[in-house]
Amino acid sequence: MSGKAGGTSARTRMTGKQRREQLLTIGRTLFADKGFEATTVEEIAARAGVSKPVVYEHFGGKEGVYAVVVDREIRALLDSITGALDDESATARGLLEKAALALLDYVEQSSEGFRILVRDSPAGQSTGSFASLISDVASQVEHILAAEFKSRGLDPKTAPIYAQMLVGMVALTGQWWLESPKFKKAEVASHLVNLAWNGLTGLEQNPRLRTPVR
């Protein structure tokens, strides 16, 4: 009897902020393991030891939990990559290496968060999808590519195209590496940079397809 009362008392003493963080932590794990559609409010509440209305009170439903979780993960990844690119003394290749390692660091250290980001977002939600993540990250590297293109006599206006391709390549490789971790992080990063950099150094000024377009 006393043990049960103690448990109830412990739950009662949890502040609103603590309860919110608990629900977010539980939701994050469930979304990573099962995906958005398969996760239910009932399961989130059960794991937290509360009733469903408590989840609704804090977030309005699982969509609210998901939105906060995704927002935090995107900010964490973008902050990591932005921080890696904030080095005025680094060369263009050095910045590329830093960006690749920053993303792979995130995959390695926050695998649950990355699993959530690469899943499809709920219907009707425009942010939080893998595509929107790639777009957000690409916007961080456009100006670097534009400066590099200008120095090489290439059209800097095309930098956004290459930024999307470059970030997409790194992100998809990170997704693959998460499921096939037989290669070390530095090894994956070195091969990514090898393809990206050696490809960039051989860019044509005015690329043209050799295959007729129908």
PDB file of C-alpha atoms in Angstrom:
ATOM      1  CA  MET A   1       0.000   0.000   0.000  1.00  0.00           C
ATOM      2  CA  SER A   2       2.737   2.422   0.999  1.00  0.00           C
ATOM      3  CA  GLY A   3       4.787   1.530  -2.086  1.00  0.00           C
ATOM      4  CA  LYS A   4       1.840   2.293  -4.341  1.00  0.00           C
ATOM      5  CA  ALA A   5       1.221   5.570  -2.596  1.00  0.00           C
ATOM      6  CA  GLY A   6       4.891   6.446  -2.950  1.00  0.00           C
ATOM      7  CA  GLY A   7       4.682   5.807  -6.706  1.00  0.00           C
ATOM      8  CA  THR A   8       1.609   8.011  -7.004  1.00  0.00           C
ATOM      9  CA  SER A   9       3.311  10.704  -4.989  1.00  0.00           C
ATOM     10  CA  ALA A  10       6.401  10.510  -7.215  1.00  0.00           C
ATOM     11  CA  ARG A  11       4.227  10.979 -10.321  1.00  0.00           C
ATOM     12  CA  THR A  12       2.374  13.862  -8.681  1.00  0.00           C
ATOM     13  CA  ARG A  13       5.610  15.645  -7.856  1.00  0.00           C
ATOM     14  CA  MET A  14       6.634  15.696 -11.535  1.00  0.00           C
ATOM     15  CA  THR A  15       6.351  19.260 -12.807  1.00  0.00           C
ATOM     16  CA  GLY A  16       4.623  20.146 -16.046  1.00  0.00           C
ATOM     17  CA  LYS A  17       7.977  20.713 -17.732  1.00  0.00           C
ATOM     18  CA  GLN A  18       9.300  17.367 -16.510  1.00  0.00           C
ATOM     19  CA  ARG A  19       6.171  15.570 -17.714  1.00  0.00           C
ATOM     20  CA  ARG A  20       6.456  17.244 -21.106  1.00  0.00           C
ATOM     21  CA  GLU A  21      10.067  16.149 -21.472  1.00  0.00           C
ATOM     22  CA  GLN A  22       9.167  12.620 -20.381  1.00  0.00           C
ATOM     23  CA  LEU A  23       6.442  12.393 -23.027  1.00  0.00           C
ATOM     24  CA  LEU A  24       8.806  13.765 -25.693  1.00  0.00           C
ATOM     25  CA  THR A  25      11.493  11.217 -24.796  1.00  0.00           C
ATOM     26  CA  ILE A  26       9.000   8.349 -24.935  1.00  0.00           C
ATOM     27  CA  GLY A  27       7.483   9.626 -28.171  1.00  0.00           C
ATOM     28  CA  ARG A  28      10.921  10.012 -29.771  1.00  0.00           C
ATOM     29  CA  THR A  29      11.769   6.376 -29.026  1.00  0.00           C
ATOM     30  CA  LEU A  30       8.431   5.102 -30.319  1.00  0.00           C
ATOM     31  CA  PHE A  31       8.551   7.173 -33.515  1.00  0.00           C
ATOM     32  CA  ALA A  32      12.073   5.897 -34.199  1.00  0.00           C
ATOM     33  CA  ASP A  33      11.132   2.264 -33.560  1.00  0.00           C
ATOM     34  CA  LYS A  34       7.654   2.113 -35.083  1.00  0.00           C
ATOM     35  CA  GLY A  35       7.128   5.227 -37.184  1.00  0.00           C
ATOM     36  CA  PHE A  36       4.470   7.905 -36.848  1.00  0.00           C
ATOM     37  CA  GLU A  37       1.479   5.916 -38.104  1.00  0.00           C
ATOM     38  CA  ALA A  38       2.081   2.878 -35.881  1.00  0.00           C
ATOM     39  CA  THR A  39       2.604   4.949 -32.722  1.00  0.00           C
ATOM     40  CA  THR A  40      -0.502   5.713 -30.676  1.00  0.00           C
ATOM     41  CA  VAL A  41      -1.384   8.172 -27.948  1.00  0.00           C
ATOM     42  CA  GLU A  42      -2.398   5.188 -25.830  1.00  0.00           C
ATOM     43  CA  GLU A  43       1.107   3.729 -26.038  1.00  0.00           C
ATOM     44  CA  ILE A  44       2.803   7.030 -25.256  1.00  0.00           C
ATOM     45  CA  ALA A  45       0.539   7.502 -22.229  1.00  0.00           C
ATOM     46  CA  ALA A  46       0.978   3.915 -21.040  1.00  0.00           C
ATOM     47  CA  ARG A  47       4.754   4.099 -21.118  1.00  0.00           C
ATOM     48  CA  ALA A  48       4.636   7.355 -19.198  1.00  0.00           C
ATOM     49  CA  GLY A  49       2.235   5.894 -16.645  1.00  0.00           C
ATOM     50  CA  VAL A  50      -0.404   8.540 -17.294  1.00  0.00           C
ATOM     51  CA  SER A  51      -3.821   8.729 -18.908  1.00  0.00           C
ATOM     52  CA  LYS A  52      -4.393   9.810 -22.520  1.00  0.00           C
ATOM     53  CA  PRO A  53      -5.824  13.207 -21.510  1.00  0.00           C
ATOM     54  CA  VAL A  54      -2.424  14.127 -20.067  1.00  0.00           C
ATOM     55  CA  VAL A  55      -0.840  13.714 -23.512  1.00  0.00           C
ATOM     56  CA  TYR A  56      -3.631  15.740 -25.112  1.00  0.00           C
ATOM     57  CA  GLU A  57      -3.237  18.427 -22.460  1.00  0.00           C
ATOM     58  CA  HIS A  58       0.442  18.918 -23.236  1.00  0.00           C
ATOM     59  CA  PHE A  59       0.522  18.356 -27.009  1.00  0.00           C
ATOM     60  CA  GLY A  60      -3.021  18.021 -28.370  1.00  0.00           C
ATOM     61  CA  GLY A  61      -2.255  14.509 -29.637  1.00  0.00           C
ATOM     62  CA  LYS A  62       0.590  12.492 -31.134  1.00  0.00           C
ATOM     63  CA  GLU A  63       0.914  15.010 -33.985  1.00  0.00           C
ATOM     64  CA  GLY A  64       1.958  17.615 -31.443  1.00  0.00           C
ATOM     65  CA  VAL A  65       4.506  15.298 -29.873  1.00  0.00           C
ATOM     66  CA  TYR A  66       5.887  14.429 -33.297  1.00  0.00           C
ATOM     67  CA  ALA A  67       6.136  18.069 -34.389  1.00  0.00           C
ATOM     68  CA  VAL A  68       8.218  19.039 -31.344  1.00  0.00           C
ATOM     69  CA  VAL A  69      10.452  15.973 -31.659  1.00  0.00           C
ATOM     70  CA  VAL A  70      11.125  16.636 -35.349  1.00  0.00           C
ATOM     71  CA  ASP A  71      11.723  20.353 -34.774  1.00  0.00           C
ATOM     72  CA  ARG A  72      14.328  19.570 -32.115  1.00  0.00           C
ATOM     73  CA  GLU A  73      16.095  17.036 -34.312  1.00  0.00           C
ATOM     74  CA  ILE A  74      16.228  19.359 -37.309  1.00  0.00           C
ATOM     75  CA  ARG A  75      17.585  22.202 -35.183  1.00  0.00           C
ATOM     76  CA  ALA A  76      20.215  19.901 -33.665  1.00  0.00           C
ATOM     77  CA  LEU A  77      21.386  18.732 -37.083  1.00  0.00           C
ATOM     78  CA  LEU A  78      21.339  22.171 -38.662  1.00  0.00           C
ATOM     79  CA  ASP A  79      23.212  23.669 -35.706  1.00  0.00           C
ATOM     80  CA  SER A  80      25.829  20.932 -36.023  1.00  0.00           C
ATOM     81  CA  ILE A  81      26.361  21.497 -39.739  1.00  0.00           C
ATOM     82  CA  THR A  82      26.240  25.287 -39.449  1.00  0.00           C
ATOM     83  CA  GLY A  83      28.824  25.120 -36.691  1.00  0.00           C
ATOM     84  CA  ALA A  84      31.052  22.920 -38.828  1.00  0.00           C
ATOM     85  CA  LEU A  85      30.862  25.412 -41.698  1.00  0.00           C
ATOM     86  CA  ASP A  86      31.616  28.416 -39.501  1.00  0.00           C
ATOM     87  CA  ASP A  87      35.361  28.315 -40.074  1.00  0.00           C
ATOM     88  CA  GLU A  88      36.691  31.134 -42.221  1.00  0.00           C
ATOM     89  CA  SER A  89      40.206  29.683 -42.192  1.00  0.00           C
ATOM     90  CA  ALA A  90      39.154  26.337 -43.695  1.00  0.00           C
ATOM     91  CA  THR A  91      39.559  25.561 -47.383  1.00  0.00           C
ATOM     92  CA  ALA A  92      36.559  24.641 -49.528  1.00  0.00           C
ATOM     93  CA  ARG A  93      37.535  20.977 -49.320  1.00  0.00           C
ATOM     94  CA  GLY A  94      38.031  21.299 -45.575  1.00  0.00           C
ATOM     95  CA  LEU A  95      34.522  22.695 -45.209  1.00  0.00           C
ATOM     96  CA  LEU A  96      33.156  19.819 -47.269  1.00  0.00           C
ATOM     97  CA  GLU A  97      34.902  17.334 -44.989  1.00  0.00           C
ATOM     98  CA  LYS A  98      33.605  19.104 -41.884  1.00  0.00           C
ATOM     99  CA  ALA A  99      30.031  19.087 -43.216  1.00  0.00           C
ATOM    100  CA  ALA A 100      30.166  15.379 -44.079  1.00  0.00           C
ATOM    101  CA  LEU A 101      31.585  14.505 -40.674  1.00  0.00           C
ATOM    102  CA  ALA A 102      29.001  16.681 -38.903  1.00  0.00           C
ATOM    103  CA  LEU A 103      26.150  14.795 -40.532  1.00  0.00           C
ATOM    104  CA  LEU A 104      27.728  11.403 -39.862  1.00  0.00           C
ATOM    105  CA  ASP A 105      28.370  12.471 -36.256  1.00  0.00           C
ATOM    106  CA  TYR A 106      24.665  13.168 -35.917  1.00  0.00           C
ATOM    107  CA  VAL A 107      23.742   9.807 -37.465  1.00  0.00           C
ATOM    108  CA  GLU A 108      26.112   8.061 -35.058  1.00  0.00           C
ATOM    109  CA  GLN A 109      25.212   9.958 -31.896  1.00  0.00           C
ATOM    110  CA  SER A 110      21.489  10.488 -32.521  1.00  0.00           C
ATOM    111  CA  SER A 111      20.436   7.425 -34.491  1.00  0.00           C
ATOM    112  CA  GLU A 112      16.876   7.575 -33.138  1.00  0.00           C
ATOM    113  CA  GLY A 113      16.511  11.173 -34.256  1.00  0.00           C
ATOM    114  CA  PHE A 114      17.898  10.430 -37.718  1.00  0.00           C
ATOM    115  CA  ARG A 115      15.541   7.460 -38.147  1.00  0.00           C
ATOM    116  CA  ILE A 116      12.635   9.795 -37.440  1.00  0.00           C
ATOM    117  CA  LEU A 117      13.839  12.421 -39.905  1.00  0.00           C
ATOM    118  CA  VAL A 118      14.254   9.988 -42.801  1.00  0.00           C
ATOM    119  CA  ARG A 119      10.762   8.558 -42.369  1.00  0.00           C
ATOM    120  CA  ASP A 120       7.815  10.079 -44.231  1.00  0.00           C
ATOM    121  CA  SER A 121       6.171  12.901 -42.324  1.00  0.00           C
ATOM    122  CA  PRO A 122       2.452  12.753 -41.461  1.00  0.00           C
ATOM    123  CA  ALA A 123      -0.026  13.637 -44.198  1.00  0.00           C
ATOM    124  CA  GLY A 124      -0.551  17.370 -44.455  1.00  0.00           C
ATOM    125  CA  GLN A 125       2.677  18.264 -42.653  1.00  0.00           C
ATOM    126  CA  SER A 126       4.986  20.310 -44.862  1.00  0.00           C
ATOM    127  CA  THR A 127       8.002  20.278 -42.562  1.00  0.00           C
ATOM    128  CA  GLY A 128       9.937  17.439 -40.998  1.00  0.00           C
ATOM    129  CA  SER A 129      10.200  15.310 -44.128  1.00  0.00           C
ATOM    130  CA  PHE A 130      13.526  14.071 -45.419  1.00  0.00           C
ATOM    131  CA  ALA A 131      13.159  16.311 -48.484  1.00  0.00           C
ATOM    132  CA  SER A 132      12.568  19.433 -46.398  1.00  0.00           C
ATOM    133  CA  LEU A 133      15.537  18.535 -44.203  1.00  0.00           C
ATOM    134  CA  ILE A 134      17.810  18.234 -47.237  1.00  0.00           C
ATOM    135  CA  SER A 135      16.532  21.578 -48.496  1.00  0.00           C
ATOM    136  CA  ASP A 136      17.216  23.262 -45.149  1.00  0.00           C
ATOM    137  CA  VAL A 137      20.745  21.871 -44.940  1.00  0.00           C
ATOM    138  CA  ALA A 138      21.468  22.689 -48.577  1.00  0.00           C
ATOM    139  CA  SER A 139      20.616  26.330 -47.956  1.00  0.00           C
ATOM    140  CA  GLN A 140      23.464  26.387 -45.441  1.00  0.00           C
ATOM    141  CA  VAL A 141      26.077  25.417 -48.030  1.00  0.00           C
ATOM    142  CA  GLU A 142      24.853  27.302 -51.095  1.00  0.00           C
ATOM    143  CA  HIS A 143      26.963  30.398 -50.395  1.00  0.00           C
ATOM    144  CA  ILE A 144      30.101  28.273 -49.949  1.00  0.00           C
ATOM    145  CA  LEU A 145      29.599  26.579 -53.300  1.00  0.00           C
ATOM    146  CA  ALA A 146      28.733  29.893 -54.938  1.00  0.00           C
ATOM    147  CA  ALA A 147      32.029  31.405 -53.784  1.00  0.00           C
ATOM    148  CA  GLU A 148      33.937  28.333 -54.959  1.00  0.00           C
ATOM    149  CA  PHE A 149      32.207  28.404 -58.346  1.00  0.00           C
ATOM    150  CA  LYS A 150      32.977  32.100 -58.803  1.00  0.00           C
ATOM    151  CA  SER A 151      36.654  31.528 -58.067  1.00  0.00           C
ATOM    152  CA  ARG A 152      36.736  28.794 -60.731  1.00  0.00           C
ATOM    153  CA  GLY A 153      34.951  30.814 -63.383  1.00  0.00           C
ATOM    154  CA  LEU A 154      31.730  28.840 -63.071  1.00  0.00           C
ATOM    155  CA  ASP A 155      28.242  30.297 -62.837  1.00  0.00           C
ATOM    156  CA  PRO A 156      27.506  30.903 -59.118  1.00  0.00           C
ATOM    157  CA  LYS A 157      23.765  31.000 -59.892  1.00  0.00           C
ATOM    158  CA  THR A 158      23.848  27.223 -60.293  1.00  0.00           C
ATOM    159  CA  ALA A 159      25.189  26.701 -56.759  1.00  0.00           C
ATOM    160  CA  PRO A 160      21.734  25.867 -55.301  1.00  0.00           C
ATOM    161  CA  ILE A 161      21.417  22.929 -57.726  1.00  0.00           C
ATOM    162  CA  TYR A 162      24.750  21.489 -56.674  1.00  0.00           C
ATOM    163  CA  ALA A 163      24.037  22.180 -52.998  1.00  0.00           C
ATOM    164  CA  GLN A 164      20.872  20.059 -53.193  1.00  0.00           C
ATOM    165  CA  MET A 165      22.721  17.242 -54.987  1.00  0.00           C
ATOM    166  CA  LEU A 166      25.678  17.328 -52.633  1.00  0.00           C
ATOM    167  CA  VAL A 167      23.639  17.357 -49.428  1.00  0.00           C
ATOM    168  CA  GLY A 168      21.288  14.721 -50.805  1.00  0.00           C
ATOM    169  CA  MET A 169      24.220  12.436 -51.535  1.00  0.00           C
ATOM    170  CA  VAL A 170      25.631  12.843 -48.038  1.00  0.00           C
ATOM    171  CA  ALA A 171      22.250  12.426 -46.343  1.00  0.00           C
ATOM    172  CA  LEU A 172      21.312   9.290 -48.293  1.00  0.00           C
ATOM    173  CA  THR A 173      24.731   7.810 -47.604  1.00  0.00           C
ATOM    174  CA  GLY A 174      24.194   8.527 -43.908  1.00  0.00           C
ATOM    175  CA  GLN A 175      20.867   6.714 -44.074  1.00  0.00           C
ATOM    176  CA  TRP A 176      22.541   3.708 -45.683  1.00  0.00           C
ATOM    177  CA  TRP A 177      25.420   3.788 -43.165  1.00  0.00           C
ATOM    178  CA  LEU A 178      22.950   3.742 -40.273  1.00  0.00           C
ATOM    179  CA  GLU A 179      21.682   0.375 -41.505  1.00  0.00           C
ATOM    180  CA  SER A 180      25.081  -0.946 -42.637  1.00  0.00           C
ATOM    181  CA  PRO A 181      27.599   0.252 -40.036  1.00  0.00           C
ATOM    182  CA  LYS A 182      30.415  -2.025 -41.187  1.00  0.00           C
ATOM    183  CA  PHE A 183      32.478   0.945 -42.323  1.00  0.00           C
ATOM    184  CA  LYS A 184      34.048   3.420 -39.906  1.00  0.00           C
ATOM    185  CA  LYS A 185      32.765   6.990 -39.926  1.00  0.00           C
ATOM    186  CA  ALA A 186      36.050   8.469 -41.168  1.00  0.00           C
ATOM    187  CA  GLU A 187      36.148   5.920 -43.979  1.00  0.00           C
ATOM    188  CA  VAL A 188      32.628   6.773 -45.142  1.00  0.00           C
ATOM    189  CA  ALA A 189      33.362  10.504 -44.938  1.00  0.00           C
ATOM    190  CA  SER A 190      36.607  10.158 -46.900  1.00  0.00           C
ATOM    191  CA  HIS A 191      34.876   8.328 -49.754  1.00  0.00           C
ATOM    192  CA  LEU A 192      32.031  10.853 -49.780  1.00  0.00           C
ATOM    193  CA  VAL A 193      34.487  13.722 -50.057  1.00  0.00           C
ATOM    194  CA  ASN A 194      36.506  11.846 -52.675  1.00  0.00           C
ATOM    195  CA  LEU A 195      33.490  11.562 -54.971  1.00  0.00           C
ATOM    196  CA  ALA A 196      32.107  15.030 -54.251  1.00  0.00           C
ATOM    197  CA  TRP A 197      35.393  16.932 -54.434  1.00  0.00           C
ATOM    198  CA  ASN A 198      36.946  15.195 -57.389  1.00  0.00           C
ATOM    199  CA  GLY A 199      33.651  15.571 -59.181  1.00  0.00           C
ATOM    200  CA  LEU A 200      33.498  19.282 -58.357  1.00  0.00           C
ATOM    201  CA  THR A 201      37.063  19.925 -59.484  1.00  0.00           C
ATOM    202  CA  GLY A 202      36.243  18.498 -62.899  1.00  0.00           C
ATOM    203  CA  LEU A 203      33.066  20.502 -63.511  1.00  0.00           C
ATOM    204  CA  GLU A 204      32.471  21.743 -67.032  1.00  0.00           C
ATOM    205  CA  GLN A 205      31.656  25.416 -67.515  1.00  0.00           C
ATOM    206  CA  ASN A 206      28.689  24.662 -69.739  1.00  0.00           C
ATOM    207  CA  PRO A 207      27.607  21.050 -69.178  1.00  0.00           C
ATOM    208  CA  ARG A 208      25.574  19.447 -71.946  1.00  0.00           C
ATOM    209  CA  LEU A 209      23.903  16.047 -72.121  1.00  0.00           C
ATOM    210  CA  ARG A 210      25.279  13.689 -74.751  1.00  0.00           C
ATOM    211  CA  THR A 211      22.057  11.689 -74.800  1.00  0.00           C
ATOM    212  CA  PRO A 212      19.118  13.124 -76.777  1.00  0.00           C
ATOM    213  CA  VAL A 213      16.217  14.196 -74.559  1.00  0.00           C
ATOM    214  CA  ARG A 214      12.793  13.059 -75.766  1.00  0.00           C
TER     215      ARG A 214
END
